[in-house]
Amino acid sequence: MIPVPSDVRIWIALGRTDMRRGMRGLALQVQQTLKRDPHAGDIYVFRGRAGSLVKILWHDGTGMSLYAKRLERGRFVWPSASDGVVAITASALACLLEGIDWRSPQKSWRPTMVG
């Protein structure tokens, strides 16, 4: 897992992204398409057409990092909108990277009846 500081904002780039793009191409997409500063310390998550690969772009204050993850089975859960960004929490990002539906994760425990 990426060590995400608590004050970092995480953005999912909606739609499909050309996964051949590297660090510079994704940073340019953040600037031109999303109208944001890729060097401001926010995390940007991109997904390709097939849905099994995501790339994460993050400038941590000392340099730009590019992370990639491919699921062996299944697809990453993604919002259906075609453009823009959606803000998510660090815990939602952790769910997303594990292939869990981050929009409605299920609790693994059930309260017991007392009485």
mmCIF file of N, CA and C in Angstrom:
data_model
loop_
_atom_site.group_PDB
_atom_site.id
_atom_site.type_symbol
_atom_site.label_atom_id
_atom_site.label_comp_id
_atom_site.label_asym_id
_atom_site.label_seq_id
_atom_site.Cartn_x
_atom_site.Cartn_y
_atom_site.Cartn_z
ATOM 1 N N MET A 1 0.840 -1.183 0.000
ATOM 2 C CA MET A 1 0.000 0.000 0.000
ATOM 3 C C MET A 1 0.880 1.239 0.000
ATOM 4 N N ILE A 2 0.409 2.251 -0.664
ATOM 5 C CA ILE A 2 1.118 3.517 -0.744
ATOM 6 C C ILE A 2 0.948 4.249 0.592
ATOM 7 N N PRO A 3 2.027 4.734 1.194
ATOM 8 C CA PRO A 3 1.912 5.445 2.472
ATOM 9 C C PRO A 3 1.325 6.835 2.270
ATOM 10 N N VAL A 4 0.005 6.941 2.309
ATOM 11 C CA VAL A 4 -0.689 8.192 2.017
ATOM 12 C C VAL A 4 -0.836 9.020 3.296
ATOM 13 N N PRO A 5 -0.269 10.227 3.330
ATOM 14 C CA PRO A 5 -0.480 11.107 4.479
ATOM 15 C C PRO A 5 -1.960 11.475 4.611
ATOM 16 N N SER A 6 -2.389 11.765 5.810
ATOM 17 C CA SER A 6 -3.812 12.014 6.069
ATOM 18 C C SER A 6 -4.343 13.277 5.389
ATOM 19 N N ASP A 7 -3.494 14.233 5.063
ATOM 20 C CA ASP A 7 -3.964 15.477 4.469
ATOM 21 C C ASP A 7 -3.954 15.488 2.942
ATOM 22 N N VAL A 8 -3.603 14.370 2.326
ATOM 23 C CA VAL A 8 -3.540 14.287 0.867
ATOM 24 C C VAL A 8 -4.928 14.005 0.296
ATOM 25 N N ARG A 9 -5.292 14.748 -0.744
ATOM 26 C CA ARG A 9 -6.562 14.498 -1.437
ATOM 27 C C ARG A 9 -6.325 13.482 -2.542
ATOM 28 N N ILE A 10 -7.296 12.589 -2.718
ATOM 29 C CA ILE A 10 -7.184 11.522 -3.714
ATOM 30 C C ILE A 10 -8.297 11.720 -4.733
ATOM 31 N N TRP A 11 -7.921 11.729 -6.006
ATOM 32 C CA TRP A 11 -8.866 11.979 -7.090
ATOM 33 C C TRP A 11 -8.851 10.811 -8.073
ATOM 34 N N ILE A 12 -10.037 10.339 -8.443
ATOM 35 C CA ILE A 12 -10.164 9.347 -9.513
ATOM 36 C C ILE A 12 -10.452 10.121 -10.790
ATOM 37 N N ALA A 13 -9.610 9.925 -11.804
ATOM 38 C CA ALA A 13 -9.839 10.547 -13.106
ATOM 39 C C ALA A 13 -10.872 9.698 -13.841
ATOM 40 N N LEU A 14 -12.024 10.284 -14.107
ATOM 41 C CA LEU A 14 -13.116 9.536 -14.716
ATOM 42 C C LEU A 14 -12.836 9.248 -16.185
ATOM 43 N N GLY A 15 -13.540 8.282 -16.700
ATOM 44 C CA GLY A 15 -13.354 7.902 -18.092
ATOM 45 C C GLY A 15 -12.180 6.956 -18.246
ATOM 46 N N ARG A 16 -11.772 6.788 -19.484
ATOM 47 C CA ARG A 16 -10.656 5.886 -19.797
ATOM 48 C C ARG A 16 -9.400 6.685 -20.084
ATOM 49 N N THR A 17 -8.280 6.124 -19.690
ATOM 50 C CA THR A 17 -6.989 6.765 -19.907
ATOM 51 C C THR A 17 -6.124 5.836 -20.738
ATOM 52 N N ASP A 18 -5.338 6.395 -21.630
ATOM 53 C CA ASP A 18 -4.388 5.623 -22.423
ATOM 54 C C ASP A 18 -3.284 5.139 -21.481
ATOM 55 N N MET A 19 -3.249 3.856 -21.209
ATOM 56 C CA MET A 19 -2.297 3.310 -20.240
ATOM 57 C C MET A 19 -0.874 3.225 -20.786
ATOM 58 N N ARG A 20 -0.663 3.636 -22.020
ATOM 59 C CA ARG A 20 0.708 3.732 -22.536
ATOM 60 C C ARG A 20 1.394 4.982 -22.001
ATOM 61 N N ARG A 21 0.608 5.905 -21.456
ATOM 62 C CA ARG A 21 1.172 7.146 -20.918
ATOM 63 C C ARG A 21 2.010 6.879 -19.679
ATOM 64 N N GLY A 22 3.077 7.623 -19.587
ATOM 65 C CA GLY A 22 3.939 7.537 -18.418
ATOM 66 C C GLY A 22 3.696 8.723 -17.497
ATOM 67 N N MET A 23 4.684 8.994 -16.680
ATOM 68 C CA MET A 23 4.585 10.050 -15.682
ATOM 69 C C MET A 23 4.305 11.415 -16.307
ATOM 70 N N ARG A 24 5.045 11.771 -17.325
ATOM 71 C CA ARG A 24 4.878 13.091 -17.950
ATOM 72 C C ARG A 24 3.536 13.210 -18.663
ATOM 73 N N GLY A 25 3.124 12.164 -19.362
ATOM 74 C CA GLY A 25 1.857 12.196 -20.079
ATOM 75 C C GLY A 25 0.667 12.301 -19.139
ATOM 76 N N LEU A 26 0.717 11.582 -18.020
ATOM 77 C CA LEU A 26 -0.370 11.648 -17.040
ATOM 78 C C LEU A 26 -0.386 13.002 -16.326
ATOM 79 N N ALA A 27 0.797 13.544 -16.034
ATOM 80 C CA ALA A 27 0.871 14.877 -15.409
ATOM 81 C C ALA A 27 0.293 15.932 -16.355
ATOM 82 N N LEU A 28 0.564 15.787 -17.645
ATOM 83 C CA LEU A 28 0.009 16.706 -18.631
ATOM 84 C C LEU A 28 -1.513 16.569 -18.700
ATOM 85 N N GLN A 29 -2.021 15.338 -18.579
ATOM 86 C CA GLN A 29 -3.474 15.120 -18.554
ATOM 87 C C GLN A 29 -4.107 15.787 -17.335
ATOM 88 N N VAL A 30 -3.440 15.699 -16.194
ATOM 89 C CA VAL A 30 -3.943 16.359 -14.982
ATOM 90 C C VAL A 30 -4.029 17.869 -15.218
ATOM 91 N N GLN A 31 -3.009 18.446 -15.835
ATOM 92 C CA GLN A 31 -2.986 19.885 -16.093
ATOM 93 C C GLN A 31 -4.027 20.308 -17.118
ATOM 94 N N GLN A 32 -4.042 19.647 -18.262
ATOM 95 C CA GLN A 32 -4.867 20.112 -19.371
ATOM 96 C C GLN A 32 -6.317 19.664 -19.282
ATOM 97 N N THR A 33 -6.564 18.410 -18.947
ATOM 98 C CA THR A 33 -7.922 17.885 -18.944
ATOM 99 C C THR A 33 -8.632 18.141 -17.622
ATOM 100 N N LEU A 34 -7.937 17.879 -16.512
ATOM 101 C CA LEU A 34 -8.562 18.014 -15.198
ATOM 102 C C LEU A 34 -8.415 19.418 -14.619
ATOM 103 N N LYS A 35 -7.580 20.249 -15.245
ATOM 104 C CA LYS A 35 -7.358 21.640 -14.818
ATOM 105 C C LYS A 35 -6.873 21.724 -13.372
ATOM 106 N N ARG A 36 -5.917 20.855 -13.044
ATOM 107 C CA ARG A 36 -5.345 20.829 -11.698
ATOM 108 C C ARG A 36 -3.819 20.814 -11.793
ATOM 109 N N ASP A 37 -3.170 21.104 -10.670
ATOM 110 C CA ASP A 37 -1.712 21.120 -10.616
ATOM 111 C C ASP A 37 -1.206 19.749 -10.173
ATOM 112 N N PRO A 38 -0.515 19.010 -11.042
ATOM 113 C CA PRO A 38 -0.025 17.682 -10.659
ATOM 114 C C PRO A 38 1.084 17.719 -9.609
ATOM 115 N N HIS A 39 1.642 18.888 -9.339
ATOM 116 C CA HIS A 39 2.717 19.029 -8.356
ATOM 117 C C HIS A 39 2.226 19.529 -7.003
ATOM 118 N N ALA A 40 0.902 19.615 -6.813
ATOM 119 C CA ALA A 40 0.331 20.169 -5.583
ATOM 120 C C ALA A 40 0.273 19.161 -4.438
ATOM 121 N N GLY A 41 0.601 17.904 -4.688
ATOM 122 C CA GLY A 41 0.606 16.910 -3.624
ATOM 123 C C GLY A 41 -0.609 16.005 -3.601
ATOM 124 N N ASP A 42 -1.560 16.214 -4.517
ATOM 125 C CA ASP A 42 -2.723 15.336 -4.601
ATOM 126 C C ASP A 42 -2.350 14.041 -5.328
ATOM 127 N N ILE A 43 -3.153 13.007 -5.082
ATOM 128 C CA ILE A 43 -2.973 11.715 -5.750
ATOM 129 C C ILE A 43 -4.033 11.603 -6.842
ATOM 130 N N TYR A 44 -3.620 11.169 -8.033
ATOM 131 C CA TYR A 44 -4.534 10.979 -9.155
ATOM 132 C C TYR A 44 -4.489 9.514 -9.579
ATOM 133 N N VAL A 45 -5.680 8.920 -9.717
ATOM 134 C CA VAL A 45 -5.798 7.505 -10.074
ATOM 135 C C VAL A 45 -6.442 7.424 -11.451
ATOM 136 N N PHE A 46 -5.829 6.651 -12.353
ATOM 137 C CA PHE A 46 -6.297 6.506 -13.729
ATOM 138 C C PHE A 46 -6.550 5.031 -14.021
ATOM 139 N N ARG A 47 -7.556 4.759 -14.873
ATOM 140 C CA ARG A 47 -7.858 3.386 -15.268
ATOM 141 C C ARG A 47 -7.922 3.307 -16.780
ATOM 142 N N GLY A 48 -7.452 2.185 -17.321
ATOM 143 C CA GLY A 48 -7.478 1.973 -18.760
ATOM 144 C C GLY A 48 -8.800 1.408 -19.237
ATOM 145 N N ARG A 49 -8.887 1.161 -20.531
ATOM 146 C CA ARG A 49 -10.124 0.693 -21.159
ATOM 147 C C ARG A 49 -10.537 -0.680 -20.676
ATOM 148 N N ALA A 50 -9.591 -1.586 -20.532
ATOM 149 C CA ALA A 50 -9.915 -2.955 -20.111
ATOM 150 C C ALA A 50 -10.372 -3.014 -18.654
ATOM 151 N N GLY A 51 -9.933 -2.063 -17.839
ATOM 152 C CA GLY A 51 -10.375 -1.992 -16.450
ATOM 153 C C GLY A 51 -9.567 -2.804 -15.463
ATOM 154 N N SER A 52 -8.559 -3.522 -15.935
ATOM 155 C CA SER A 52 -7.773 -4.351 -15.023
ATOM 156 C C SER A 52 -6.458 -3.690 -14.598
ATOM 157 N N LEU A 53 -6.168 -2.504 -15.127
ATOM 158 C CA LEU A 53 -4.925 -1.800 -14.811
ATOM 159 C C LEU A 53 -5.244 -0.388 -14.332
ATOM 160 N N VAL A 54 -4.628 0.022 -13.218
ATOM 161 C CA VAL A 54 -4.698 1.413 -12.777
ATOM 162 C C VAL A 54 -3.278 1.949 -12.635
ATOM 163 N N LYS A 55 -3.158 3.251 -12.829
ATOM 164 C CA LYS A 55 -1.907 3.954 -12.577
ATOM 165 C C LYS A 55 -2.212 5.088 -11.622
ATOM 166 N N ILE A 56 -1.290 5.317 -10.696
ATOM 167 C CA ILE A 56 -1.453 6.352 -9.679
ATOM 168 C C ILE A 56 -0.285 7.324 -9.789
ATOM 169 N N LEU A 57 -0.620 8.594 -9.911
ATOM 170 C CA LEU A 57 0.379 9.650 -10.032
ATOM 171 C C LEU A 57 0.348 10.487 -8.762
ATOM 172 N N TRP A 58 1.537 10.720 -8.171
ATOM 173 C CA TRP A 58 1.603 11.471 -6.923
ATOM 174 C C TRP A 58 2.914 12.213 -6.820
ATOM 175 N N HIS A 59 2.823 13.494 -6.529
ATOM 176 C CA HIS A 59 4.013 14.294 -6.227
ATOM 177 C C HIS A 59 4.038 14.493 -4.715
ATOM 178 N N ASP A 60 5.024 13.924 -4.046
ATOM 179 C CA ASP A 60 5.067 13.925 -2.577
ATOM 180 C C ASP A 60 5.836 15.093 -1.982
ATOM 181 N N GLY A 61 6.214 16.061 -2.808
ATOM 182 C CA GLY A 61 6.961 17.217 -2.316
ATOM 183 C C GLY A 61 8.431 17.136 -2.674
ATOM 184 N N THR A 62 8.934 15.919 -2.893
ATOM 185 C CA THR A 62 10.335 15.771 -3.283
ATOM 186 C C THR A 62 10.483 15.274 -4.709
ATOM 187 N N GLY A 63 9.430 14.682 -5.240
ATOM 188 C CA GLY A 63 9.476 14.179 -6.608
ATOM 189 C C GLY A 63 8.171 13.504 -6.991
ATOM 190 N N MET A 64 8.044 13.226 -8.285
ATOM 191 C CA MET A 64 6.848 12.588 -8.826
ATOM 192 C C MET A 64 7.024 11.074 -8.784
ATOM 193 N N SER A 65 5.936 10.379 -8.399
ATOM 194 C CA SER A 65 5.938 8.916 -8.367
ATOM 195 C C SER A 65 4.820 8.406 -9.255
ATOM 196 N N LEU A 66 5.056 7.265 -9.882
ATOM 197 C CA LEU A 66 4.049 6.612 -10.697
ATOM 198 C C LEU A 66 3.958 5.165 -10.239
ATOM 199 N N TYR A 67 2.780 4.777 -9.789
ATOM 200 C CA TYR A 67 2.521 3.423 -9.333
ATOM 201 C C TYR A 67 1.556 2.767 -10.309
ATOM 202 N N ALA A 68 1.669 1.460 -10.478
ATOM 203 C CA ALA A 68 0.759 0.728 -11.349
ATOM 204 C C ALA A 68 0.346 -0.565 -10.662
ATOM 205 N N LYS A 69 -0.904 -0.977 -10.895
ATOM 206 C CA LYS A 69 -1.376 -2.263 -10.386
ATOM 207 C C LYS A 69 -2.305 -2.871 -11.418
ATOM 208 N N ARG A 70 -2.103 -4.158 -11.681
ATOM 209 C CA ARG A 70 -2.948 -4.914 -12.592
ATOM 210 C C ARG A 70 -3.597 -6.050 -11.805
ATOM 211 N N LEU A 71 -4.915 -6.177 -11.937
ATOM 212 C CA LEU A 71 -5.625 -7.285 -11.302
ATOM 213 C C LEU A 71 -5.484 -8.526 -12.181
ATOM 214 N N GLU A 72 -5.234 -9.667 -11.546
ATOM 215 C CA GLU A 72 -5.143 -10.910 -12.304
ATOM 216 C C GLU A 72 -6.517 -11.380 -12.759
ATOM 217 N N ARG A 73 -7.531 -11.111 -11.928
ATOM 218 C CA ARG A 73 -8.910 -11.452 -12.276
ATOM 219 C C ARG A 73 -9.799 -10.272 -11.926
ATOM 220 N N GLY A 74 -10.804 -10.042 -12.735
ATOM 221 C CA GLY A 74 -11.757 -8.977 -12.448
ATOM 222 C C GLY A 74 -11.303 -7.625 -12.959
ATOM 223 N N ARG A 75 -12.086 -6.611 -12.583
ATOM 224 C CA ARG A 75 -11.826 -5.240 -13.005
ATOM 225 C C ARG A 75 -11.925 -4.306 -11.801
ATOM 226 N N PHE A 76 -11.243 -3.192 -11.888
ATOM 227 C CA PHE A 76 -11.353 -2.175 -10.848
ATOM 228 C C PHE A 76 -12.711 -1.495 -10.961
ATOM 229 N N VAL A 77 -13.359 -1.254 -9.817
ATOM 230 C CA VAL A 77 -14.655 -0.583 -9.788
ATOM 231 C C VAL A 77 -14.425 0.894 -10.070
ATOM 232 N N TRP A 78 -15.183 1.424 -11.039
ATOM 233 C CA TRP A 78 -14.965 2.792 -11.495
ATOM 234 C C TRP A 78 -16.296 3.512 -11.639
ATOM 235 N N PRO A 79 -16.344 4.802 -11.331
ATOM 236 C CA PRO A 79 -17.587 5.561 -11.555
ATOM 237 C C PRO A 79 -17.950 5.566 -13.043
ATOM 238 N N SER A 80 -19.219 5.700 -13.350
ATOM 239 C CA SER A 80 -19.669 5.600 -14.742
ATOM 240 C C SER A 80 -19.564 6.913 -15.526
ATOM 241 N N ALA A 81 -19.337 8.035 -14.882
ATOM 242 C CA ALA A 81 -19.215 9.311 -15.592
ATOM 243 C C ALA A 81 -18.032 9.263 -16.552
ATOM 244 N N SER A 82 -18.097 10.064 -17.611
ATOM 245 C CA SER A 82 -17.080 9.977 -18.659
ATOM 246 C C SER A 82 -15.958 10.999 -18.556
ATOM 247 N N ASP A 83 -16.121 12.049 -17.742
ATOM 248 C CA ASP A 83 -15.023 13.017 -17.616
ATOM 249 C C ASP A 83 -15.068 13.687 -16.247
ATOM 250 N N GLY A 84 -13.960 14.346 -15.905
ATOM 251 C CA GLY A 84 -13.849 15.002 -14.611
ATOM 252 C C GLY A 84 -13.135 14.132 -13.597
ATOM 253 N N VAL A 85 -13.330 14.458 -12.320
ATOM 254 C CA VAL A 85 -12.696 13.714 -11.233
ATOM 255 C C VAL A 85 -13.696 13.493 -10.106
ATOM 256 N N VAL A 86 -13.429 12.474 -9.309
ATOM 257 C CA VAL A 86 -14.218 12.173 -8.113
ATOM 258 C C VAL A 86 -13.237 12.050 -6.960
ATOM 259 N N ALA A 87 -13.521 12.720 -5.846
ATOM 260 C CA ALA A 87 -12.664 12.622 -4.661
ATOM 261 C C ALA A 87 -13.041 11.378 -3.866
ATOM 262 N N ILE A 88 -12.028 10.655 -3.378
ATOM 263 C CA ILE A 88 -12.251 9.501 -2.514
ATOM 264 C C ILE A 88 -11.317 9.585 -1.318
ATOM 265 N N THR A 89 -11.576 8.760 -0.324
ATOM 266 C CA THR A 89 -10.738 8.719 0.884
ATOM 267 C C THR A 89 -9.607 7.711 0.704
ATOM 268 N N ALA A 90 -8.658 7.749 1.621
ATOM 269 C CA ALA A 90 -7.552 6.791 1.585
ATOM 270 C C ALA A 90 -8.066 5.366 1.779
ATOM 271 N N SER A 91 -9.073 5.183 2.625
ATOM 272 C CA SER A 91 -9.619 3.835 2.827
ATOM 273 C C SER A 91 -10.348 3.354 1.578
ATOM 274 N N ALA A 92 -11.030 4.258 0.857
ATOM 275 C CA ALA A 92 -11.674 3.885 -0.403
ATOM 276 C C ALA A 92 -10.627 3.504 -1.441
ATOM 277 N N LEU A 93 -9.490 4.208 -1.453
ATOM 278 C CA LEU A 93 -8.396 3.858 -2.364
ATOM 279 C C LEU A 93 -7.865 2.470 -2.041
ATOM 280 N N ALA A 94 -7.714 2.162 -0.760
ATOM 281 C CA ALA A 94 -7.243 0.828 -0.363
ATOM 282 C C ALA A 94 -8.210 -0.250 -0.843
ATOM 283 N N CYS A 95 -9.500 0.003 -0.712
ATOM 284 C CA CYS A 95 -10.508 -0.950 -1.208
ATOM 285 C C CYS A 95 -10.399 -1.091 -2.717
ATOM 286 N N LEU A 96 -10.322 0.037 -3.417
ATOM 287 C CA LEU A 96 -10.224 0.019 -4.873
ATOM 288 C C LEU A 96 -9.041 -0.822 -5.329
ATOM 289 N N LEU A 97 -7.881 -0.627 -4.696
ATOM 290 C CA LEU A 97 -6.676 -1.350 -5.102
ATOM 291 C C LEU A 97 -6.749 -2.843 -4.801
ATOM 292 N N GLU A 98 -7.641 -3.245 -3.899
ATOM 293 C CA GLU A 98 -7.836 -4.669 -3.602
ATOM 294 C C GLU A 98 -8.943 -5.284 -4.458
ATOM 295 N N GLY A 99 -9.554 -4.477 -5.330
ATOM 296 C CA GLY A 99 -10.620 -4.975 -6.180
ATOM 297 C C GLY A 99 -11.973 -5.004 -5.503
ATOM 298 N N ILE A 100 -12.097 -4.323 -4.364
ATOM 299 C CA ILE A 100 -13.348 -4.264 -3.608
ATOM 300 C C ILE A 100 -14.151 -3.062 -4.094
ATOM 301 N N ASP A 101 -15.477 -3.214 -4.140
ATOM 302 C CA ASP A 101 -16.328 -2.093 -4.531
ATOM 303 C C ASP A 101 -16.261 -1.035 -3.438
ATOM 304 N N TRP A 102 -15.472 -0.008 -3.648
ATOM 305 C CA TRP A 102 -15.219 1.034 -2.655
ATOM 306 C C TRP A 102 -16.440 1.915 -2.428
ATOM 307 N N ARG A 103 -17.426 1.868 -3.341
ATOM 308 C CA ARG A 103 -18.623 2.706 -3.197
ATOM 309 C C ARG A 103 -19.562 2.174 -2.129
ATOM 310 N N SER A 104 -19.535 0.854 -1.887
ATOM 311 C CA SER A 104 -20.398 0.275 -0.851
ATOM 312 C C SER A 104 -19.753 -0.974 -0.261
ATOM 313 N N PRO A 105 -18.626 -0.806 0.460
ATOM 314 C CA PRO A 105 -17.973 -1.978 1.062
ATOM 315 C C PRO A 105 -18.876 -2.628 2.111
ATOM 316 N N GLN A 106 -18.776 -3.915 2.224
ATOM 317 C CA GLN A 106 -19.605 -4.672 3.153
ATOM 318 C C GLN A 106 -18.872 -4.861 4.472
ATOM 319 N N LYS A 107 -19.596 -4.725 5.568
ATOM 320 C CA LYS A 107 -19.015 -4.984 6.878
ATOM 321 C C LYS A 107 -18.848 -6.486 7.042
ATOM 322 N N SER A 108 -17.766 -6.876 7.681
ATOM 323 C CA SER A 108 -17.515 -8.306 7.873
ATOM 324 C C SER A 108 -18.059 -8.811 9.203
ATOM 325 N N TRP A 109 -18.652 -7.941 9.987
ATOM 326 C CA TRP A 109 -19.200 -8.339 11.276
ATOM 327 C C TRP A 109 -20.664 -7.955 11.322
ATOM 328 N N ARG A 110 -21.386 -8.611 12.168
ATOM 329 C CA ARG A 110 -22.798 -8.288 12.376
ATOM 330 C C ARG A 110 -23.016 -8.081 13.868
ATOM 331 N N PRO A 111 -23.772 -7.062 14.229
ATOM 332 C CA PRO A 111 -24.025 -6.851 15.658
ATOM 333 C C PRO A 111 -24.835 -8.008 16.228
ATOM 334 N N THR A 112 -24.526 -8.369 17.451
ATOM 335 C CA THR A 112 -25.267 -9.447 18.111
ATOM 336 C C THR A 112 -26.435 -8.864 18.884
ATOM 337 N N MET A 113 -27.466 -9.638 18.953
ATOM 338 C CA MET A 113 -28.673 -9.210 19.689
ATOM 339 C C MET A 113 -28.413 -9.399 21.178
ATOM 340 N N VAL A 114 -28.628 -8.378 21.944
ATOM 341 C CA VAL A 114 -28.473 -8.438 23.398
ATOM 342 C C VAL A 114 -29.865 -8.359 24.002
ATOM 343 N N GLY A 115 -30.116 -9.275 24.890
ATOM 344 C CA GLY A 115 -31.385 -9.122 25.553
ATOM 345 C C GLY A 115 -32.076 -10.368 25.727
#
